[in-house]
mmCIF file of C-alpha atoms in Angstrom:
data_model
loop_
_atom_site.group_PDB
_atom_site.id
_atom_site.type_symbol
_atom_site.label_atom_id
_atom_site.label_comp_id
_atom_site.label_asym_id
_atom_site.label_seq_id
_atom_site.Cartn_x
_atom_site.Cartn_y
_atom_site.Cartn_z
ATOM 1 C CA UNK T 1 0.000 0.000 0.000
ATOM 2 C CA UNK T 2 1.078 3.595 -0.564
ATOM 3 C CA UNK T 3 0.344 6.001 2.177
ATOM 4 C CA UNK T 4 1.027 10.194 1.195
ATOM 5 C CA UNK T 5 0.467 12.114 4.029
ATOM 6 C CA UNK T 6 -0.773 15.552 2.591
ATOM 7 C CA UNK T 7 0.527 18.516 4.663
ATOM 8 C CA UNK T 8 1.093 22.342 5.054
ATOM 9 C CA UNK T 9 -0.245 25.539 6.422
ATOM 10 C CA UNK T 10 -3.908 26.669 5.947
ATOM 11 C CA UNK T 11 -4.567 28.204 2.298
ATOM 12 C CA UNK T 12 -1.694 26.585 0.589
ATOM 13 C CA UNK T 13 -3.335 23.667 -1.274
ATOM 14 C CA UNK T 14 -4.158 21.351 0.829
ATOM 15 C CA UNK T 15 -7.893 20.291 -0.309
ATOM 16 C CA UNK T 16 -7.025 20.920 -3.626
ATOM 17 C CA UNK T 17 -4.215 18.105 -3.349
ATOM 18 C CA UNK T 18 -6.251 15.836 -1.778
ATOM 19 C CA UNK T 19 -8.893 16.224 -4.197
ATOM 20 C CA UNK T 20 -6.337 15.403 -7.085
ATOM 21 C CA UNK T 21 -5.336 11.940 -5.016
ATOM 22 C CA UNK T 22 -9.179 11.369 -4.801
ATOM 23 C CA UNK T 23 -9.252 11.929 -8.917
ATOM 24 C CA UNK T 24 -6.356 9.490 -9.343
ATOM 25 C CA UNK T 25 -7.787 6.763 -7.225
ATOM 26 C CA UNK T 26 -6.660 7.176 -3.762
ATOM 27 C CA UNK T 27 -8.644 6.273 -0.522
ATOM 28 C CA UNK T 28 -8.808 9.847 0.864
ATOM 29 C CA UNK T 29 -9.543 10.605 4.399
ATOM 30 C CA UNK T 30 -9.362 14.369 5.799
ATOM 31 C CA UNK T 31 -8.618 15.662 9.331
ATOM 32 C CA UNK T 32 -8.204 12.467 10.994
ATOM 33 C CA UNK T 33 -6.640 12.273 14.707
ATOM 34 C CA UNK T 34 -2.927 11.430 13.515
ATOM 35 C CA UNK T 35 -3.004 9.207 16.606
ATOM 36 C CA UNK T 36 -5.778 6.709 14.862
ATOM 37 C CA UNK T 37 -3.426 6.833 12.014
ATOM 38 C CA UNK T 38 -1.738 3.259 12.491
ATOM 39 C CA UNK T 39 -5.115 2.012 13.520
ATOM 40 C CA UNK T 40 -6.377 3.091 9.780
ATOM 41 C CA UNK T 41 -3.665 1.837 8.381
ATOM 42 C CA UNK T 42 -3.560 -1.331 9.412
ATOM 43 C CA UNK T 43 -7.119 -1.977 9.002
ATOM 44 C CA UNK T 44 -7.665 -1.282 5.445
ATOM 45 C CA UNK T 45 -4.130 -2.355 4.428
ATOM 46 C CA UNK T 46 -5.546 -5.032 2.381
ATOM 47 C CA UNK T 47 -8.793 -3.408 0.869
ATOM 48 C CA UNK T 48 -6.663 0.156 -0.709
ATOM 49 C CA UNK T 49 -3.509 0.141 -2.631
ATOM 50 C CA UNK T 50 -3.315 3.998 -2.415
ATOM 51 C CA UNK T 51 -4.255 5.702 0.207
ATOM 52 C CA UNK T 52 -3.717 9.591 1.181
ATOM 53 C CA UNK T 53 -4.532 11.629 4.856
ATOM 54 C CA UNK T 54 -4.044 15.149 5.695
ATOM 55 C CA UNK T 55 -2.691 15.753 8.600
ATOM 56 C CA UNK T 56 -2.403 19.429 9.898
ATOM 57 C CA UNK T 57 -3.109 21.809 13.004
ATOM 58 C CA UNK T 58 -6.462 20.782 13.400
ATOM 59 C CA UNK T 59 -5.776 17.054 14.031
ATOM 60 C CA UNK T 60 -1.793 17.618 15.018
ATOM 61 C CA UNK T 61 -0.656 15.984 18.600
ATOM 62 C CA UNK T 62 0.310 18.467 20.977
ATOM 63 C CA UNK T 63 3.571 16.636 21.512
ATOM 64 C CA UNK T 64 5.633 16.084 18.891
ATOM 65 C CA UNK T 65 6.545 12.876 19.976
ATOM 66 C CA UNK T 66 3.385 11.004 19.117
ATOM 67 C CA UNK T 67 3.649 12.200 15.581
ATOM 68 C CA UNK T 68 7.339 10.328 15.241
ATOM 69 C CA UNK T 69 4.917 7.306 17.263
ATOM 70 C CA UNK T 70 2.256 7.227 14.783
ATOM 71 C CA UNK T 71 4.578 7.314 12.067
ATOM 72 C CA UNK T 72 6.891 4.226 13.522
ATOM 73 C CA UNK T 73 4.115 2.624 14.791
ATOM 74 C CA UNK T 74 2.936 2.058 11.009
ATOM 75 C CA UNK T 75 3.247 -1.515 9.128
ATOM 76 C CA UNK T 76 7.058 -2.285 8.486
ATOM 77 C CA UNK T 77 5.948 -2.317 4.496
ATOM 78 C CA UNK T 78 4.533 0.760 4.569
ATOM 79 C CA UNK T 79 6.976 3.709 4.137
ATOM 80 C CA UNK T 80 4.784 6.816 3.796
ATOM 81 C CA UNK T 81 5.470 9.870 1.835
ATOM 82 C CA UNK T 82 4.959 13.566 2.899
ATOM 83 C CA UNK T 83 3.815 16.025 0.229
ATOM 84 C CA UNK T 84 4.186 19.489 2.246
ATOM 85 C CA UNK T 85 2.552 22.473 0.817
ATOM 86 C CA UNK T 86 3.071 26.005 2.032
ATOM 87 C CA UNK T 87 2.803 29.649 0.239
ATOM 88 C CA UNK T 88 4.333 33.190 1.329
ATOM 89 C CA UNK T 89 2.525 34.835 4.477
ATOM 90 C CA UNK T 90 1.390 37.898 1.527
ATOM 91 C CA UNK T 91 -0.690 35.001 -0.382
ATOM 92 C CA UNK T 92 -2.086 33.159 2.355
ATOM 93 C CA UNK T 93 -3.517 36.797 3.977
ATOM 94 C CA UNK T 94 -4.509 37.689 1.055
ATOM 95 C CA UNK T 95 -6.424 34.419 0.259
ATOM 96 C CA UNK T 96 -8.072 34.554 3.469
ATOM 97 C CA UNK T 97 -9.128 37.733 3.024
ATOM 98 C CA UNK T 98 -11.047 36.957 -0.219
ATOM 99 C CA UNK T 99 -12.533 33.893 0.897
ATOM 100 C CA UNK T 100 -13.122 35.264 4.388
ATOM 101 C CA UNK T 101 -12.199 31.573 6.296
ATOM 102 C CA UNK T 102 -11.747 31.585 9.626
ATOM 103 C CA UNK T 103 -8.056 30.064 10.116
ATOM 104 C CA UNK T 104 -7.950 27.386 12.483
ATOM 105 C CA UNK T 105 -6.086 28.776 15.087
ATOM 106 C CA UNK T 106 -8.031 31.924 14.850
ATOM 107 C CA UNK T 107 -10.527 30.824 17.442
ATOM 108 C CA UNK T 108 -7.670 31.341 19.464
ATOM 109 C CA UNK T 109 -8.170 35.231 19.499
ATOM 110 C CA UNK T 110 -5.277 35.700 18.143
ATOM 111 C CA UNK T 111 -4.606 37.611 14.544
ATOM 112 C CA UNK T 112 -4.076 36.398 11.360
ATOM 113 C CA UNK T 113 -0.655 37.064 10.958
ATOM 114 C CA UNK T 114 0.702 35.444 14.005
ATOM 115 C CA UNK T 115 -1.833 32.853 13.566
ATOM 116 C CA UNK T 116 -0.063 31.779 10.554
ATOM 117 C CA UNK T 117 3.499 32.546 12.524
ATOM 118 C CA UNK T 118 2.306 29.543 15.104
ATOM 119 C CA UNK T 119 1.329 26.976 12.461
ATOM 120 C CA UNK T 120 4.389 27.335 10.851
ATOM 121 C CA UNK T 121 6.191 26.391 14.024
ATOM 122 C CA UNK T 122 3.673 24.090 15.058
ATOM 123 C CA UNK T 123 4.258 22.287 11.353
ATOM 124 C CA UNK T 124 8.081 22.285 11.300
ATOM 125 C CA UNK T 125 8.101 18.530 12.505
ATOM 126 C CA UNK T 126 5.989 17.125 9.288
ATOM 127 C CA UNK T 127 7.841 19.723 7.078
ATOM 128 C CA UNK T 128 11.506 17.814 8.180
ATOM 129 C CA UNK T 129 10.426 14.779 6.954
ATOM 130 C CA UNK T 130 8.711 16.346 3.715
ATOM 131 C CA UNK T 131 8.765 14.008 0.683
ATOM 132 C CA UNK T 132 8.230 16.707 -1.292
ATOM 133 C CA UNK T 133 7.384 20.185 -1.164
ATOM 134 C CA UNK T 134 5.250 22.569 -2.971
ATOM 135 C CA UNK T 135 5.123 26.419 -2.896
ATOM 136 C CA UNK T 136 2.152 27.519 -4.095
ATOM 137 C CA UNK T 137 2.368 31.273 -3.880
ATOM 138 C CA UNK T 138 2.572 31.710 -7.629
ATOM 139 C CA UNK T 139 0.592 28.543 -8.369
ATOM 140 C CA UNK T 140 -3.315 28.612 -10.131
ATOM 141 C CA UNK T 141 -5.344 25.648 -8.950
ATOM 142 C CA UNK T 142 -4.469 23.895 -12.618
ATOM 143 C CA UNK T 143 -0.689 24.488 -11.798
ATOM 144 C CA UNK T 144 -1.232 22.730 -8.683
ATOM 145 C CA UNK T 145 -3.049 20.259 -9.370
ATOM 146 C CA UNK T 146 -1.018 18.978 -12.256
ATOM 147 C CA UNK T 147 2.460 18.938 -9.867
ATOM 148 C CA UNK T 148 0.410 16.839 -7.517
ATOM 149 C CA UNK T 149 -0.505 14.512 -9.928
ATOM 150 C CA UNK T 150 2.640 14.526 -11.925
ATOM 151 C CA UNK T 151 4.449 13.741 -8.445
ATOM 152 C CA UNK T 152 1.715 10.877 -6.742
ATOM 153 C CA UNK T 153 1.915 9.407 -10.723
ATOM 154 C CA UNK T 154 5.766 9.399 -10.676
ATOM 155 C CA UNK T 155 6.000 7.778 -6.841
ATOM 156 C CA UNK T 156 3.295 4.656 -8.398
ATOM 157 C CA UNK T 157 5.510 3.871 -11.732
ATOM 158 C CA UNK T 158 8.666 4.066 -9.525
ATOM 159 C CA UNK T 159 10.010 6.785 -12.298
ATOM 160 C CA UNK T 160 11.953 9.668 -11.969
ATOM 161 C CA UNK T 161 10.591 12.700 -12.574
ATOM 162 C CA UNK T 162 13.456 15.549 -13.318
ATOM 163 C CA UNK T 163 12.748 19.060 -13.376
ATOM 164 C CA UNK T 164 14.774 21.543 -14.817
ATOM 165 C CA UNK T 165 13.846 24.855 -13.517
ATOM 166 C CA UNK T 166 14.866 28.571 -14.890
ATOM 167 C CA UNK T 167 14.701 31.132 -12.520
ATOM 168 C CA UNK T 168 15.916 34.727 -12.068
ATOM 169 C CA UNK T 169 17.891 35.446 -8.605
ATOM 170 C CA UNK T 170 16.805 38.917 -8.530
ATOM 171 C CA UNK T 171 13.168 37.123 -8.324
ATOM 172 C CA UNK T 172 14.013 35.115 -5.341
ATOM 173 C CA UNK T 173 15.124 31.457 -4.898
ATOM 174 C CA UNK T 174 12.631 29.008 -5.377
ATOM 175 C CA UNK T 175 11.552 27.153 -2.350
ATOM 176 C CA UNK T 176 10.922 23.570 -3.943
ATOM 177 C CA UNK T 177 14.655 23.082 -5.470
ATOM 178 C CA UNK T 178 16.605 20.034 -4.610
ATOM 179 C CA UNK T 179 19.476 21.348 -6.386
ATOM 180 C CA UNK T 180 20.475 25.052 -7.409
ATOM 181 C CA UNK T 181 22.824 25.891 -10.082
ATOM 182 C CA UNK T 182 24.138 29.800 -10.260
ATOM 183 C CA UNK T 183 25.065 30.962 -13.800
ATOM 184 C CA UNK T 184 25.227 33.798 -12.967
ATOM 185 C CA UNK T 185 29.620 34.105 -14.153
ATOM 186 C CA UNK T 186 28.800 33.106 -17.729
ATOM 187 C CA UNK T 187 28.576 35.793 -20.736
ATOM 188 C CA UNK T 188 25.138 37.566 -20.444
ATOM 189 C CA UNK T 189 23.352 38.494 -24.099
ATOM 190 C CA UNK T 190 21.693 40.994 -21.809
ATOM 191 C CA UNK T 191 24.565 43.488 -22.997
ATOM 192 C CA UNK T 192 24.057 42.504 -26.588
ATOM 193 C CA UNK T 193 21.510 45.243 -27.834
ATOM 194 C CA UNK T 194 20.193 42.728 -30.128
ATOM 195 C CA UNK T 195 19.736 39.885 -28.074
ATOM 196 C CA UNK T 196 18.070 41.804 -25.097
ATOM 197 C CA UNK T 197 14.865 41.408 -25.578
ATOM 198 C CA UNK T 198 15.510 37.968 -26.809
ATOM 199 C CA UNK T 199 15.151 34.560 -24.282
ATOM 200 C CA UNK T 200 17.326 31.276 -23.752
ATOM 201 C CA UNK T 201 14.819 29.563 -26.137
ATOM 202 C CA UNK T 202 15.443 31.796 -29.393
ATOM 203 C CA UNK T 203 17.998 30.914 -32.133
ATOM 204 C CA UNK T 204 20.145 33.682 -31.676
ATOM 205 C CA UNK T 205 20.383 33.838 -28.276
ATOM 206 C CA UNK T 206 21.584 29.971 -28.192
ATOM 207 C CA UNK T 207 24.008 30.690 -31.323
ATOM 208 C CA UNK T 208 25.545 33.592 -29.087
ATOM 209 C CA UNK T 209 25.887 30.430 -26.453
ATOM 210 C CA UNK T 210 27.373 27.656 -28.506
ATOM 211 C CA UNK T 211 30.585 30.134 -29.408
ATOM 212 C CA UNK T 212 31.070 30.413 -25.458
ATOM 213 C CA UNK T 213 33.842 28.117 -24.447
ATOM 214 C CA UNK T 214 32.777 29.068 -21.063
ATOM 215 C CA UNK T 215 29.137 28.198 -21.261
ATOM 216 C CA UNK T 216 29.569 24.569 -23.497
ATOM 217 C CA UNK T 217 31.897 23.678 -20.469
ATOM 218 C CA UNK T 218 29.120 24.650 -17.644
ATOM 219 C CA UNK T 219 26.766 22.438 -19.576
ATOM 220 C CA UNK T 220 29.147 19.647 -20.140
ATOM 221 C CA UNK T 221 30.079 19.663 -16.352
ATOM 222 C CA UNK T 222 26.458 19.397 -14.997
ATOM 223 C CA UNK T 223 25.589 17.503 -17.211
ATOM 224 C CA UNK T 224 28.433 14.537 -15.839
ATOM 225 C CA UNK T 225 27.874 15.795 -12.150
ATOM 226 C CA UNK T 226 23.450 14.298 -13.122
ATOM 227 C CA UNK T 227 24.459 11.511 -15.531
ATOM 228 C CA UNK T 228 26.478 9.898 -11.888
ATOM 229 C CA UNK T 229 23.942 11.372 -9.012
ATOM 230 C CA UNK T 230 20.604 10.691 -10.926
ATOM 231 C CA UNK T 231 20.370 6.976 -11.270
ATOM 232 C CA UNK T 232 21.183 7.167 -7.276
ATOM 233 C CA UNK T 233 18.137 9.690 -6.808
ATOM 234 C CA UNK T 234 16.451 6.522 -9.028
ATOM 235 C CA UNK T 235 17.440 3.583 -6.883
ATOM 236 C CA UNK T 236 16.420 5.507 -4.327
ATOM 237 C CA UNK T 237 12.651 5.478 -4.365
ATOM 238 C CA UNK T 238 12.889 9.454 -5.302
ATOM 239 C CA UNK T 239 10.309 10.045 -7.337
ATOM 240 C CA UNK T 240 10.998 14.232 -8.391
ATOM 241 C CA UNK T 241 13.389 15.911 -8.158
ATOM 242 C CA UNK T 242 13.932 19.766 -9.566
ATOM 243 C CA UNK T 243 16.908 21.056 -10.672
ATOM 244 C CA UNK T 244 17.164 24.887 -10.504
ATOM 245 C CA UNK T 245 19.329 26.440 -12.747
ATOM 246 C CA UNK T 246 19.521 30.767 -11.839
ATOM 247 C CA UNK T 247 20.613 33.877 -13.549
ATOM 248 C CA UNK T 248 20.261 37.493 -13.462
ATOM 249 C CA UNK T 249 17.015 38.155 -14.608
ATOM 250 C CA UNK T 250 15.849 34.307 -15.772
ATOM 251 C CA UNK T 251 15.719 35.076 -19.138
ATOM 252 C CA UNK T 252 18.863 33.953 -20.945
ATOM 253 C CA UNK T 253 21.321 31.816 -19.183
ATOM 254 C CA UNK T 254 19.132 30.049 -17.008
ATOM 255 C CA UNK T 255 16.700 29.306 -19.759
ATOM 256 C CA UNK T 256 19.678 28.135 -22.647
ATOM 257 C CA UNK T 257 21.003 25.645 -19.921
ATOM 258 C CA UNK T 258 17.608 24.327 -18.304
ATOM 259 C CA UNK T 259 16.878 23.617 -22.291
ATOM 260 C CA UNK T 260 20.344 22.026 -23.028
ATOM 261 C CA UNK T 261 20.167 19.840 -20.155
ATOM 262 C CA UNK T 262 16.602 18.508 -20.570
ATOM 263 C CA UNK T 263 17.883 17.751 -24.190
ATOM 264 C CA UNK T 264 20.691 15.798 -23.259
ATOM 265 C CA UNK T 265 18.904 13.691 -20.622
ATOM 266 C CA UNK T 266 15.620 13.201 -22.637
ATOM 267 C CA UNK T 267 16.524 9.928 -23.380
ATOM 268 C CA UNK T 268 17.328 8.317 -20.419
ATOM 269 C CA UNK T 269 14.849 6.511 -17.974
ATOM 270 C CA UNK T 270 13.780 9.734 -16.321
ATOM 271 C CA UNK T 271 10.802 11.542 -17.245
ATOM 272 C CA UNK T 272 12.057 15.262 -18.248
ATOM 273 C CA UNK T 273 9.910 18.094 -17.793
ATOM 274 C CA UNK T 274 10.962 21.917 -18.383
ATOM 275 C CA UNK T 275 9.951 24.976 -16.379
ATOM 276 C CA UNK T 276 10.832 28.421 -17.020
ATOM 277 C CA UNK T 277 9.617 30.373 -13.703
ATOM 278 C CA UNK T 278 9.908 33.785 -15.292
ATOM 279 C CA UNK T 279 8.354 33.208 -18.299
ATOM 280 C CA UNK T 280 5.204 34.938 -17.061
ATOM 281 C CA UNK T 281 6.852 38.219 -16.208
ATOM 282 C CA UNK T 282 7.745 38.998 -19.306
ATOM 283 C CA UNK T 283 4.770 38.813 -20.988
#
């Protein structure tokens, strides 16, 4: 049986994930007592081959002990997986505000903002042991719901899923990388007036590349550091893993190299996917 323990802070995602499991076939079961969890498990073991519980600050144990005790007290067979979600503190007021929730701890008297301050603390435990995370800040619902399926899909087929991200540093690191790469040192078409306005993706821009000795030997040295680390991240039981590659701005260098890589490992056993986080900004 497969057990994914859905997880994260209030407004993140968390419904909508376990909505997705519920889509793909999962046994869902929402806000149960994580203390009755090795009693659920163990009693439909044999009926569900999938099945997917949130846990959060509603049904959390005060002590942080009997978490690690429901987790160990689980069926030896049974190694569950944590999919954590979380989004800035900017998003999740903000969503509040426009669906007008009460947050959990809110009955507390206590305001929003340190409301959300306290399950962040109260959540660190579950995020440690995080399978995988998910920021959702910048997110739509179809965004989300297609990571959660591509990663729940990936952990059933026992394949790989590799992401290589583009991202601009000025923009902030993203939260969900396993790996970061800075290109940052390599030539930058930015101060070729005919390439500025120009991405990673366009012919010019990678024809600029391909004449940088610099660049082709940034490329060829990732790519040997992920041909020997990735079959390990395989083996494993991993089932995603993102690769972020930064520049600048996220427009050139980070995009040429997330593009080059992708097409080198393409045809191995992993499943590639490409993301280019600041291709919405510039549109």
């Amino acid at each position: 049986m497969q057990l994914i323990i859905v997880s994260g802070r209030s407004g993140s995602g968390k419904t909508i994930a376990l909505r997705v499991l519920e889509d793909l076939g999962y046994y869902c079961v929402d806000n149960l007592p994580i203390m009755l969890l090795p009693t659920l498990v163990h009693a439909i073991q044999d009926q569900y081959a999938n099945v997917a519980v949130s846990v959060d600050v509603r049904n959390l144990p005060a002590n942080h002990d009997d978490l690690a005790d429901a987790l160990d007290f689980l069926p030896d067979k049974i190694k569950p997986q944590i999919l954590f979600l979380d989004s800035n503190d900017q998003i999740l007021l903000q969503r509040f505000g426009e669906t007008r929730r009460m947050h959990p701890l809110s009955r507390q008297e206590m305001p929003l903002s340190e409301a959300l301050q306290l399950e962040s603390k109260l959540l660190e435990p579950l995020a440690e042991r995080a399978t995988w995370r998910i920021e959702s800040s910048e997110l739509s619902v179809h965004q989300l719901s297609e990571q959660v399926s591509e990663r729940a899909l990936g952990q059933a087929a026992s394949r790989l899923i590799v992401v290589f991200q583009s991202f601009g540093f000025k923009y902030g690191l993203p939260p969900d990388l396993d790996y970061a790469f800075d290109a940052r040192i390599l030539p930058n078409p930015h101060w070729e007036p005919h390439l500025k306005a120009l991405t990673g993706s366009d012919s010019e821009v990678q024809h600029f590349f391909a004449q940088q000795p610099l660049v082709t030997k940034f490329i060829h040295q990732l790519e040997t550091f992920l041909a020997t680390w990735l079959p390990h991240f395989q083996r494993s039981n991993r089932s995603y893993l993102t690769i972020g590659i930064g520049c600048t701005g996220g427009q050139h260098r980070s995009v040429y190299i997330a593009e080059q890589l992708a097409e080198r490992f393409a045809d191995h056993d992993f499943k590639v996917q490409i993301r280019h986080r600041e291709s919405e900004r510039r549109k």
